[in-house]
Coordinates of C-alpha atoms in Angstrom, one line a residue:
Chain A
M1 CA -5.9 -22.5 -31.2
S2 CA -3.9 -20.9 -33.9
R3 CA -3.8 -22.9 -37.0
P4 CA -2.4 -21.1 -40.0
G5 CA -5.0 -19.1 -41.7
H6 CA -7.4 -19.3 -38.8
R7 CA -8.5 -16.1 -37.1
A8 CA -8.6 -16.6 -33.4
S9 CA -12.0 -15.7 -32.1
V10 CA -12.5 -13.5 -29.0
L11 CA -15.6 -13.0 -26.9
L12 CA -15.5 -9.6 -25.2
V13 CA -17.8 -9.2 -22.2
D14 CA -18.2 -5.8 -20.7
D15 CA -21.2 -3.8 -19.5
D16 CA -19.8 -0.5 -20.8
E17 CA -20.9 0.1 -24.4
A18 CA -18.0 2.4 -25.2
V19 CA -15.5 -0.2 -24.1
R20 CA -17.3 -2.9 -26.2
E21 CA -17.4 -0.7 -29.3
T22 CA -13.9 0.8 -29.2
V23 CA -11.9 -2.2 -27.9
G24 CA -14.0 -4.6 -30.0
A25 CA -13.2 -2.5 -33.1
Y26 CA -9.5 -2.5 -32.2
L27 CA -9.3 -6.2 -31.8
S28 CA -11.2 -6.7 -35.0
R29 CA -8.6 -4.6 -36.9
A30 CA -5.9 -6.5 -35.1
G31 CA -7.0 -9.7 -36.8
F32 CA -9.4 -11.4 -34.4
A33 CA -13.0 -12.5 -35.0
V34 CA -14.8 -10.5 -32.3
S35 CA -18.2 -11.0 -30.6
T36 CA -19.4 -9.2 -27.5
A37 CA -21.8 -9.6 -24.6
A38 CA -23.0 -7.1 -22.1
D39 CA -23.0 -9.0 -18.8
G40 CA -21.8 -12.3 -17.3
A41 CA -25.0 -14.2 -18.0
Q42 CA -25.0 -13.3 -21.7
G43 CA -21.3 -14.1 -21.7
L44 CA -21.9 -17.6 -20.3
L45 CA -24.5 -18.2 -23.0
A46 CA -22.2 -16.9 -25.7
V47 CA -19.3 -19.2 -24.7
Q48 CA -21.6 -22.1 -25.0
T49 CA -23.0 -21.2 -28.4
Q50 CA -20.0 -19.7 -30.1
R51 CA -17.0 -21.6 -28.6
P52 CA -14.6 -18.7 -28.7
D53 CA -10.8 -19.3 -28.5
V54 CA -10.3 -16.7 -25.8
V55 CA -12.7 -14.8 -23.5
V56 CA -12.0 -11.3 -22.3
T57 CA -14.3 -10.2 -19.5
D58 CA -14.7 -7.2 -17.2
V59 CA -15.2 -8.0 -13.5
L60 CA -17.8 -5.6 -12.2
M61 CA -20.9 -6.1 -14.2
P62 CA -24.6 -6.4 -13.4
V63 CA -26.6 -9.7 -13.5
M64 CA -23.4 -11.8 -13.2
D65 CA -19.9 -10.5 -12.6
G66 CA -16.7 -11.7 -14.4
R67 CA -15.5 -13.8 -11.5
E68 CA -18.8 -15.7 -11.3
L69 CA -18.6 -16.3 -15.1
V70 CA -15.2 -17.9 -14.7
R71 CA -16.3 -20.0 -11.8
R72 CA -19.4 -21.3 -13.7
L73 CA -17.2 -22.1 -16.7
R74 CA -14.7 -24.0 -14.7
E75 CA -17.3 -25.8 -12.7
R76 CA -18.7 -27.4 -15.8
G77 CA -15.2 -28.3 -17.1
D78 CA -14.8 -25.5 -19.7
W79 CA -11.2 -24.4 -19.6
V80 CA -11.4 -21.8 -22.4
P81 CA -8.7 -19.2 -21.7
V82 CA -10.0 -16.2 -19.8
I83 CA -8.5 -12.7 -19.3
L84 CA -10.1 -10.7 -16.5
L85 CA -10.2 -6.9 -17.2
T86 CA -9.9 -5.7 -13.7
Q87 CA -8.5 -3.6 -11.0
V88 CA -6.6 -6.4 -9.3
G89 CA -4.3 -4.9 -6.8
E90 CA -1.9 -6.6 -4.6
A91 CA -0.4 -10.0 -4.9
A92 CA -3.1 -11.7 -2.8
E93 CA -5.9 -10.6 -5.0
R94 CA -3.9 -11.6 -8.2
S95 CA -3.3 -15.0 -6.8
A96 CA -7.0 -15.4 -5.9
A97 CA -8.1 -14.4 -9.4
L98 CA -5.8 -17.0 -10.9
D99 CA -6.8 -19.6 -8.4
E100 CA -10.4 -19.1 -9.3
G101 CA -9.5 -20.2 -12.8
A102 CA -8.7 -17.0 -14.8
D103 CA -5.6 -17.3 -17.0
D104 CA -4.5 -13.8 -17.0
Y105 CA -5.7 -10.3 -16.0
L106 CA -5.2 -6.8 -17.2
N107 CA -5.8 -3.6 -15.2
K108 CA -8.0 -0.9 -16.7
P109 CA -7.1 1.5 -18.2
F110 CA -4.9 -0.6 -20.5
D111 CA -3.2 -0.2 -23.9
P112 CA -5.2 -2.1 -26.4
Q113 CA -1.9 -3.4 -28.0
E114 CA -1.2 -5.1 -24.6
L115 CA -4.6 -6.8 -24.6
A116 CA -4.1 -8.0 -28.2
S117 CA -0.7 -9.5 -27.4
R118 CA -2.0 -11.3 -24.3
I119 CA -4.9 -12.7 -26.3
R120 CA -2.4 -14.0 -28.9
A121 CA -0.3 -15.6 -26.2
L122 CA -3.3 -17.4 -24.7
A123 CA -4.7 -18.4 -28.1
R124 CA -1.4 -20.2 -28.7
R125 CA -2.0 -22.6 -25.8
T126 CA -3.1 -25.9 -27.0
A127 CA -5.8 -28.0 -25.5
A128 CA -3.2 -30.1 -23.8
T129 CA -1.9 -27.2 -21.7
R130 CA -5.3 -25.8 -20.8
G131 CA -6.7 -26.8 -17.4
A132 CA -6.8 -25.9 -13.8
P133 CA -3.9 -23.8 -12.5
A134 CA -1.3 -26.2 -11.4
D135 CA -0.9 -26.6 -7.7
V136 CA 2.6 -27.8 -8.2
L137 CA 5.2 -26.6 -10.8
V138 CA 8.3 -28.6 -11.4
A139 CA 11.3 -27.2 -13.2
G140 CA 13.9 -29.8 -14.2
P141 CA 15.6 -32.1 -14.3
R142 CA 18.7 -30.2 -13.5
A143 CA 22.2 -31.0 -12.3
S144 CA 21.8 -29.1 -9.0
G145 CA 18.3 -30.6 -8.5
A146 CA 14.8 -30.1 -9.8
V147 CA 12.9 -27.1 -8.5
R148 CA 9.5 -28.0 -7.1
L149 CA 7.1 -25.2 -6.2
E150 CA 3.9 -25.9 -4.2
R151 CA 1.4 -23.1 -4.6
I152 CA -1.0 -24.1 -1.9
G153 CA 1.5 -24.4 1.0
R154 CA 3.8 -21.8 -0.6
R155 CA 6.8 -24.1 -0.3
V156 CA 9.8 -24.6 -2.6
F157 CA 12.0 -27.7 -2.8
L158 CA 15.4 -28.1 -4.4
G159 CA 15.6 -31.8 -5.1
E160 CA 14.5 -33.4 -1.8
R161 CA 15.4 -30.5 0.4
E162 CA 13.0 -27.6 1.2
V163 CA 14.5 -24.1 0.8
A164 CA 13.5 -20.8 2.2
L165 CA 12.6 -17.8 0.0
T166 CA 11.5 -14.3 0.8
P167 CA 7.8 -13.7 -0.1
K168 CA 8.7 -11.6 -3.1
A169 CA 11.2 -14.1 -4.4
F170 CA 8.5 -16.8 -4.1
A171 CA 6.0 -14.7 -6.0
L172 CA 8.6 -14.0 -8.7
L173 CA 9.4 -17.7 -9.1
E174 CA 5.7 -18.6 -9.2
Y175 CA 5.1 -16.1 -11.9
L176 CA 8.2 -17.1 -14.0
L177 CA 7.4 -20.8 -13.8
G178 CA 3.9 -20.0 -14.9
Y179 CA 5.1 -18.5 -18.2
P180 CA 8.2 -20.6 -18.9
E181 CA 8.6 -20.0 -22.6
E182 CA 8.5 -16.2 -22.5
L183 CA 11.1 -13.5 -22.1
H184 CA 10.2 -11.3 -19.2
S185 CA 11.5 -7.7 -19.1
R186 CA 12.2 -6.1 -15.8
E187 CA 9.4 -3.6 -16.4
R188 CA 6.9 -6.4 -17.0
L189 CA 8.0 -8.3 -13.9
L190 CA 7.7 -5.1 -11.9
E191 CA 4.2 -4.6 -13.1
R192 CA 3.0 -8.2 -12.8
V193 CA 4.8 -9.4 -9.7
W194 CA 5.2 -6.2 -7.6
G195 CA 2.0 -4.8 -8.9
F196 CA 2.7 -1.2 -8.4
E197 CA 1.4 1.4 -10.7
I198 CA 3.9 3.8 -9.1
A199 CA 7.4 4.3 -10.3
V200 CA 9.4 1.7 -8.4
S201 CA 12.8 1.3 -10.1
T202 CA 13.6 -1.9 -11.8
R203 CA 16.4 -2.2 -9.3
A204 CA 13.8 -4.0 -7.2
V205 CA 13.9 -7.0 -9.6
D206 CA 17.5 -8.0 -9.8
P207 CA 18.1 -8.8 -6.1
R208 CA 15.2 -11.2 -6.1
V209 CA 16.4 -12.9 -9.3
A210 CA 19.9 -13.1 -7.6
E211 CA 18.2 -14.6 -4.6
L212 CA 16.5 -17.3 -6.7
G213 CA 19.8 -18.1 -8.4
R214 CA 21.6 -18.4 -5.1
V215 CA 19.0 -20.4 -3.2
L216 CA 18.2 -22.7 -6.1
E217 CA 21.9 -23.1 -7.0
D218 CA 21.8 -21.8 -10.5
D219 CA 25.3 -21.3 -11.9
P220 CA 25.4 -17.8 -13.4
A221 CA 27.9 -18.9 -16.0
E222 CA 25.7 -21.8 -17.2
P223 CA 22.2 -21.4 -15.8
T224 CA 19.9 -24.3 -15.9
L225 CA 16.9 -22.6 -14.4
L226 CA 16.8 -18.9 -15.2
K227 CA 18.8 -17.1 -17.9
T228 CA 19.5 -13.4 -18.0
V229 CA 19.1 -12.1 -21.5
P230 CA 21.3 -9.0 -21.9
G231 CA 19.1 -5.9 -22.5
G232 CA 16.0 -8.0 -22.5
G233 CA 15.1 -9.6 -19.2
Y234 CA 14.8 -13.1 -17.9
R235 CA 13.7 -16.4 -19.3
V236 CA 13.1 -19.8 -17.6
V237 CA 15.3 -22.3 -19.4
A238 CA 14.4 -25.4 -17.5
E239 CA 11.6 -27.6 -18.7
V240 CA 8.5 -26.9 -16.5
R241 CA 5.9 -29.6 -15.8
R242 CA 2.6 -29.0 -14.0
G243 CA 2.2 -31.5 -11.2
Chain B
M1 CA 2.4 -0.9 12.8
A2 CA 4.3 -2.2 9.7
E3 CA 2.0 -5.2 9.4
G4 CA -0.4 -6.2 6.8
S5 CA -3.9 -5.0 7.6
N6 CA -3.1 -1.7 9.4
T7 CA -5.2 1.2 8.3
M8 CA -4.1 4.8 8.4
H9 CA -6.9 6.2 10.4
D10 CA -6.2 7.8 13.7
D11 CA -7.8 5.8 16.6
A12 CA -6.9 8.5 19.2
S13 CA -10.6 9.5 19.4
G14 CA -11.4 5.8 20.2
T15 CA -9.1 5.6 23.2
A16 CA -10.0 9.0 24.4
R17 CA -13.6 7.9 24.4
G18 CA -12.7 5.0 26.6
R19 CA -11.0 7.2 29.1
A20 CA -13.9 9.5 29.2
A21 CA -16.3 6.6 30.0
G22 CA -14.1 5.6 33.0
A23 CA -14.0 9.2 34.3
G24 CA -17.7 9.3 34.7
R25 CA -17.6 6.8 37.5
P26 CA -17.1 8.3 41.0
G27 CA -13.6 7.7 42.3
R28 CA -12.4 6.9 45.7
S29 CA -12.4 9.7 48.3
W30 CA -10.8 7.9 51.2
G31 CA -10.6 10.9 53.4
A32 CA -14.4 11.1 53.6
H33 CA -14.6 7.4 54.1
V34 CA -12.2 7.5 57.1
A35 CA -14.1 10.3 58.6
A36 CA -17.4 8.5 58.2
V37 CA -16.0 5.3 59.8
L38 CA -14.4 7.2 62.7
G39 CA -17.7 9.1 63.1
C40 CA -19.8 6.0 63.3
A41 CA -17.3 4.5 65.7
G42 CA -17.5 7.5 67.8
V43 CA -21.3 7.4 67.9
A44 CA -21.2 3.8 68.8
A45 CA -18.6 4.3 71.5
G46 CA -20.5 7.2 72.9
V47 CA -23.7 5.3 73.1
W48 CA -22.0 2.4 74.8
L49 CA -20.3 4.6 77.3
W50 CA -23.6 6.3 78.2
L51 CA -25.5 3.0 78.4
S52 CA -22.8 1.4 80.6
R53 CA -23.1 4.2 83.2
P54 CA -24.3 1.9 86.0
G55 CA -21.0 0.0 85.7
A56 CA -19.1 3.1 84.9
W57 CA -15.4 3.1 85.6
V58 CA -13.9 5.5 88.1
G59 CA -13.2 8.9 86.6
V60 CA -15.4 8.6 83.5
E61 CA -17.7 11.6 83.5
L62 CA -21.4 11.3 82.9
A63 CA -21.1 13.7 80.0
T64 CA -18.3 11.7 78.2
G65 CA -20.7 9.4 76.6
P66 CA -23.0 11.9 74.9
A67 CA -20.0 14.1 74.1
V68 CA -18.3 11.3 72.3
A69 CA -21.5 10.4 70.6
G70 CA -22.1 14.1 69.6
L71 CA -18.6 14.3 68.2
G72 CA -19.3 11.2 66.3
V73 CA -22.5 12.6 64.8
V74 CA -20.6 15.8 63.7
L75 CA -17.9 13.7 62.0
V76 CA -20.5 11.7 60.1
L77 CA -22.2 14.9 59.0
L78 CA -18.9 16.4 57.9
A79 CA -18.1 13.2 56.0
T80 CA -21.4 13.2 54.2
V81 CA -21.2 16.8 53.2
G82 CA -17.6 16.4 52.1
R83 CA -18.3 13.3 50.0
T84 CA -21.3 15.0 48.3
A85 CA -19.1 17.9 47.4
I86 CA -16.4 15.6 46.0
L87 CA -18.9 13.6 44.0
R88 CA -20.5 16.7 42.5
R89 CA -17.1 18.0 41.5
R90 CA -16.1 14.8 39.9
A91 CA -19.4 14.7 37.9
A92 CA -18.8 18.3 36.7
L93 CA -15.2 17.4 35.6
A94 CA -16.5 14.3 33.8
R95 CA -19.1 16.4 32.0
E96 CA -16.4 18.9 31.0
R97 CA -14.2 16.2 29.7
A98 CA -17.0 14.6 27.7
A99 CA -17.8 17.9 26.2
A100 CA -14.2 18.5 25.2
L101 CA -14.0 15.1 23.7
A102 CA -17.2 15.6 21.7
A103 CA -15.9 18.9 20.4
A104 CA -12.5 17.3 19.4
T105 CA -14.3 14.5 17.6
L106 CA -16.5 17.0 15.8
A107 CA -13.5 19.0 14.8
A108 CA -11.7 15.9 13.5
E109 CA -14.7 14.9 11.5
E110 CA -15.1 18.4 10.1
E111 CA -11.4 18.4 9.2
A112 CA -11.7 15.0 7.4
R113 CA -14.7 16.4 5.5
A114 CA -12.7 19.5 4.6
A115 CA -9.7 17.4 3.4
R116 CA -12.0 15.3 1.3
R117 CA -13.5 18.5 -0.3
R118 CA -10.0 19.7 -1.0
F119 CA -9.2 16.4 -2.6
L120 CA -12.3 16.4 -4.8
R121 CA -11.5 19.9 -5.9
R122 CA -8.0 18.9 -6.9
L123 CA -9.3 15.8 -8.7
D124 CA -11.8 18.0 -10.5
H125 CA -8.9 20.2 -11.5
E126 CA -6.8 17.3 -12.8
L127 CA -9.7 15.9 -14.9
K128 CA -11.3 19.1 -16.3
N129 CA -8.4 19.9 -18.7
P130 CA -8.0 16.6 -20.4
V131 CA -11.8 16.2 -20.7
T132 CA -12.1 19.7 -22.2
A133 CA -9.5 18.8 -24.7
L134 CA -11.2 15.6 -25.6
K135 CA -14.6 17.3 -26.0
A136 CA -13.0 19.9 -28.3
L137 CA -11.3 17.1 -30.4
A138 CA -14.5 15.2 -30.6
A139 CA -16.4 18.3 -31.8
Q140 CA -13.7 18.7 -34.5
G141 CA -13.9 15.1 -35.4
A142 CA -17.7 15.2 -35.7
E143 CA -17.2 17.8 -38.4
G144 CA -14.7 15.7 -40.2
L145 CA -11.8 17.8 -39.1
G146 CA -8.7 16.9 -37.2
G147 CA -6.7 14.2 -38.7
Y148 CA -3.7 12.4 -37.3
R149 CA -2.5 15.2 -35.0
A150 CA -5.9 15.4 -33.4
W151 CA -5.9 11.6 -32.6
A152 CA -2.4 11.9 -31.2
T153 CA -3.6 14.7 -28.9
A154 CA -6.5 12.6 -27.9
G155 CA -4.1 9.8 -27.0
I156 CA -2.1 12.1 -24.9
Q157 CA -5.1 13.2 -22.9
A158 CA -6.2 9.6 -22.4
Q159 CA -2.7 8.8 -21.1
R160 CA -2.9 11.8 -18.7
M161 CA -6.0 10.4 -17.2
A162 CA -4.7 6.9 -17.2
R163 CA -1.7 8.1 -15.2
L164 CA -4.0 9.8 -12.7
V165 CA -6.0 6.6 -12.2
G166 CA -2.8 4.6 -11.8
D167 CA -1.4 7.1 -9.3
L168 CA -4.5 7.1 -7.1
R169 CA -4.9 3.4 -7.3
G170 CA -1.3 2.8 -6.2
L171 CA -1.8 5.1 -3.3
A172 CA -5.0 3.4 -2.2
E173 CA -3.4 0.0 -2.4
L174 CA -0.4 1.0 -0.4
E175 CA -2.6 1.9 2.5
V176 CA -3.7 -1.7 3.0
S177 CA -1.3 -3.9 1.1
Q178 CA 0.8 -6.6 2.9
L179 CA 4.3 -5.4 3.5
D180 CA 7.2 -7.8 3.1
L181 CA 9.5 -6.8 6.0
E182 CA 13.2 -7.5 6.3
P183 CA 16.2 -5.7 7.9
V184 CA 17.0 -2.7 5.8
R185 CA 20.0 -0.4 5.8
V186 CA 18.7 3.0 5.3
D187 CA 22.0 4.4 4.3
E188 CA 22.1 1.9 1.4
V189 CA 18.6 2.7 0.4
V190 CA 19.4 6.4 0.3
T191 CA 22.5 5.8 -1.8
E192 CA 20.5 3.6 -4.2
A193 CA 17.8 6.2 -4.6
L194 CA 20.5 8.7 -5.5
D195 CA 21.9 6.3 -8.1
D196 CA 18.5 5.7 -9.6
L197 CA 17.9 9.5 -9.8
A198 CA 21.3 9.9 -11.5
E199 CA 20.3 7.4 -14.2
A200 CA 16.7 7.9 -14.9
G201 CA 16.1 11.2 -16.6
H202 CA 17.6 13.3 -13.8
E203 CA 21.0 13.3 -15.5
A204 CA 20.7 17.0 -16.1
L205 CA 19.7 17.8 -12.6
L206 CA 22.1 16.0 -10.3
P207 CA 25.4 17.3 -11.7
Q208 CA 24.0 20.8 -11.6
R209 CA 23.1 20.8 -8.0
D210 CA 25.5 20.9 -5.1
V211 CA 24.6 17.6 -3.4
R212 CA 26.1 16.7 -0.1
V213 CA 25.5 13.4 1.6
Y214 CA 26.3 12.9 5.3
L215 CA 25.7 9.3 6.4
P216 CA 27.6 8.3 9.5
V217 CA 30.3 5.7 9.5
A218 CA 31.7 6.6 12.9
P219 CA 31.3 5.5 15.6
W220 CA 29.1 3.0 13.7
P221 CA 26.7 3.2 10.7
L222 CA 23.0 3.9 11.1
P223 CA 21.1 1.0 12.6
E224 CA 18.9 -1.1 10.4
V225 CA 15.1 -0.6 10.3
N226 CA 12.4 -3.2 9.7
G227 CA 10.9 -2.5 6.3
D228 CA 10.3 -3.1 2.7
P229 CA 13.4 -2.0 0.9
D230 CA 11.6 -1.2 -2.4
L231 CA 9.1 1.0 -0.7
L232 CA 11.7 2.8 1.4
R233 CA 13.8 3.4 -1.7
L234 CA 10.7 5.0 -3.3
V235 CA 10.4 7.3 -0.4
F236 CA 13.9 8.7 -0.8
H237 CA 13.5 8.7 -4.6
N238 CA 10.6 11.0 -4.2
V239 CA 11.9 13.3 -1.5
I240 CA 15.4 13.7 -3.0
G241 CA 13.8 14.0 -6.4
N242 CA 11.7 16.9 -5.2
A243 CA 14.8 18.6 -3.7
L244 CA 16.5 18.4 -7.1
K245 CA 13.4 19.5 -9.0
Y246 CA 12.6 22.6 -6.9
T247 CA 16.1 24.0 -6.8
A248 CA 17.9 26.0 -9.4
P249 CA 21.3 25.0 -10.8
G250 CA 24.1 25.6 -8.3
E251 CA 21.8 25.4 -5.3
R252 CA 22.5 23.1 -2.4
V253 CA 20.9 19.8 -1.4
E254 CA 22.0 18.2 1.8
I255 CA 21.1 14.7 2.9
T256 CA 21.9 13.9 6.5
G257 CA 21.3 10.7 8.5
V258 CA 21.5 10.4 12.2
E259 CA 20.7 7.9 14.9
D260 CA 18.7 9.2 17.9
A261 CA 17.2 7.2 20.7
Q262 CA 16.3 4.1 18.8
R263 CA 15.3 6.0 15.7
V264 CA 16.9 6.5 12.3
I265 CA 16.4 10.1 11.1
V266 CA 17.1 11.3 7.6
E267 CA 16.7 14.9 6.6
V268 CA 16.7 16.0 3.0
A269 CA 17.2 19.8 2.9
D270 CA 17.5 22.2 0.0
T271 CA 18.0 25.9 -0.7
G272 CA 15.3 25.9 -3.3
R273 CA 12.1 27.9 -3.8
G274 CA 10.4 26.6 -0.7
I275 CA 6.7 26.2 0.1
P276 CA 4.3 29.0 1.0
E277 CA 3.6 28.8 4.8
E278 CA -0.1 28.1 4.6
E279 CA 0.5 25.2 2.2
A280 CA 3.2 23.4 4.2
E281 CA 0.9 20.9 5.8
L282 CA -1.3 20.4 2.8
V283 CA 1.4 19.3 0.4
F284 CA 1.2 15.8 1.8
E285 CA -2.3 15.4 0.7
E286 CA -3.2 13.4 -2.5
L287 CA -2.8 15.4 -5.7
A288 CA -1.8 18.5 -3.8
R289 CA 0.9 20.8 -5.2
A290 CA 1.9 24.1 -3.8
R291 CA 0.8 27.1 -5.9
N292 CA 4.3 28.2 -6.6
V293 CA 5.3 25.1 -8.6
A294 CA 2.8 25.3 -11.5
D295 CA 5.7 25.8 -13.9
L296 CA 7.1 22.4 -13.2
P297 CA 5.6 18.9 -13.9
G298 CA 4.5 16.8 -11.0
S299 CA 1.7 14.4 -10.2
G300 CA 0.9 15.6 -6.7
V301 CA 1.1 12.0 -5.3
G302 CA 4.8 11.9 -4.5
L303 CA 4.6 13.2 -1.0
A304 CA 1.3 11.4 -0.3
L305 CA 3.1 8.2 -1.2
V306 CA 6.0 9.1 1.1
K307 CA 3.6 9.8 4.0
V308 CA 1.7 6.5 3.6
I309 CA 4.8 4.4 3.3
V310 CA 6.6 6.1 6.2
Q311 CA 3.6 5.8 8.5
R312 CA 3.1 2.1 7.6
H313 CA 6.7 1.6 8.7
G314 CA 5.9 3.0 12.1
G315 CA 7.6 6.3 11.3
E316 CA 6.9 10.0 10.9
V317 CA 7.5 12.5 8.2
S318 CA 7.4 16.2 8.6
L319 CA 8.6 19.2 6.7
R320 CA 9.6 22.8 7.4
S321 CA 10.0 25.4 4.7
R322 CA 10.4 29.1 4.0
E323 CA 9.3 30.4 0.7
G324 CA 12.3 31.7 -1.2
R325 CA 14.8 30.2 1.2
G326 CA 14.5 26.4 1.2
T327 CA 12.8 23.3 2.5
S328 CA 13.7 20.4 4.8
V329 CA 11.9 17.1 4.9
R330 CA 12.5 14.9 7.9
I331 CA 11.9 11.2 7.9
S332 CA 12.1 9.3 11.2
L333 CA 11.9 5.5 11.4
P334 CA 12.1 3.2 14.3
A335 CA 15.4 1.3 14.4
R336 CA 15.4 -2.4 14.5
G337 CA 17.3 -2.7 17.7
G338 CA 20.2 -5.0 18.3
E339 CA 23.3 -5.5 16.2
R340 CA 23.3 -5.6 12.4
A341 CA 22.1 -9.0 11.3
E342 CA 22.5 -10.7 7.9
P343 CA 19.1 -10.5 6.2
A344 CA 17.8 -14.0 6.5
P345 CA 15.4 -15.2 3.9
R346 CA 12.2 -16.4 5.6
T347 CA 10.0 -19.3 4.6
T348 CA 6.9 -18.2 2.9
G349 CA 4.6 -20.6 4.7
D350 CA 2.8 -18.1 6.8
A351 CA 3.5 -15.0 4.7
R352 CA -0.2 -14.3 4.6

């Protein structure tokens, strides 16, 4: 939680000493109170004793891996925000990582500034918004109908009526509704939703956004769901509740 | 073939193995069987004729019985000999086929090992320079030398290696990732790729090349294919990008689309520097770059990506080239069949 004057505390769990040293030092200079652990078991202990604001953990580690760490935390009701440092590839894996209770993930190798900015975003979350990933996200109320997204069955409803979206448009909507206050650039969406590390042009994003606007009846002149910010990207303007 | 869990590996050896197993069993040799049956019948008839002599019919000779029986015996002997010969020949053929299959499998395995060795050599090559630079920088730094510029260089080397990791990871994922299929108009995808190239950093290249695009409108446009439009756009982005990159100002790039027997075929041809003959097949391998392009930047994954994507769409990619003359890359994709339909959004319920 970021109260003025409070340094957010980060627990960095990674079995690679070079990563702990260099990334730890970077985060320290970036203004966080940093502690480290060398494997999942030590990490679990550290969360209990130190109560960090955010946990950043690698996945492949001896003794206990990062996924198991997250599972154990969630099982005992600890919803401390967790970022997985991992090679999470396609959409299915990303969804699985989030379903298991991680809040965010970052592929290695990463820019340390990116990690710092993600930690800050998570640290801003209050206790009220922490918790299990919502199975249902509702955006509304809106004039043309509230948008209801059911993650388990992968269904979308506009008001009472179910609507059909292509798989990519669904993934895009799911991602956008998950981070409602933020401005998402096309590049960021390409990286997070499409998941390629190859150069696919941002042209891929606009048609899916257009599809969402069309199917979910969002007036481009006065959008009540998704707003295009000129030169910046997209932002969800509806109020999003977790169901 | 364009579905989720398809792998790239050739299963030709598997099916060939199945066929070889079947060939080992003896087949039908109906000629020998008929002869054997007739022979036995003959023997039986002869014996009966001879035994029934006391009530013999008028005109039936005493010798007929044994004659017929003898004929029957001869037929049976011939049948036996013939069948044995046939069976021996089949067994020999089966052995030959099995040997050929084993040799082919061995050759394929050896080729796979050789391809892997080539890849590791190229990976070695890509890593050794940034690592050498970093070691040199670290040695400087240990003596307190270097400063800002040294750190900037270190950052660049790190970025180089990060790009490499990202490229290889992207390639690996593409081999097994789920494809979101929809009807795609290849002519639109090609045009979009050209527009992207015109915008993003190739501004200098495009106007300076003589680019001709021939996509049919008459008698009707190219049929749609089933595919992922973003991935197909990437394919043409890479292939056309290469044509632009490896030609000099003023040289020609021709992009031609045709429909042929339920397939959509796009050729991207250029009058650029070409590829040395012995490297033409190898350029599709990961990190591979022909030896005559060391002066230009390139990751070496562009064509590898093209190959993976095209094959996952059930298509084929090939190239022909003459060093100093030009290159043509040919991409063939199965057409969707039927009239052009409006792309219908599908429910995502069973997307996985």
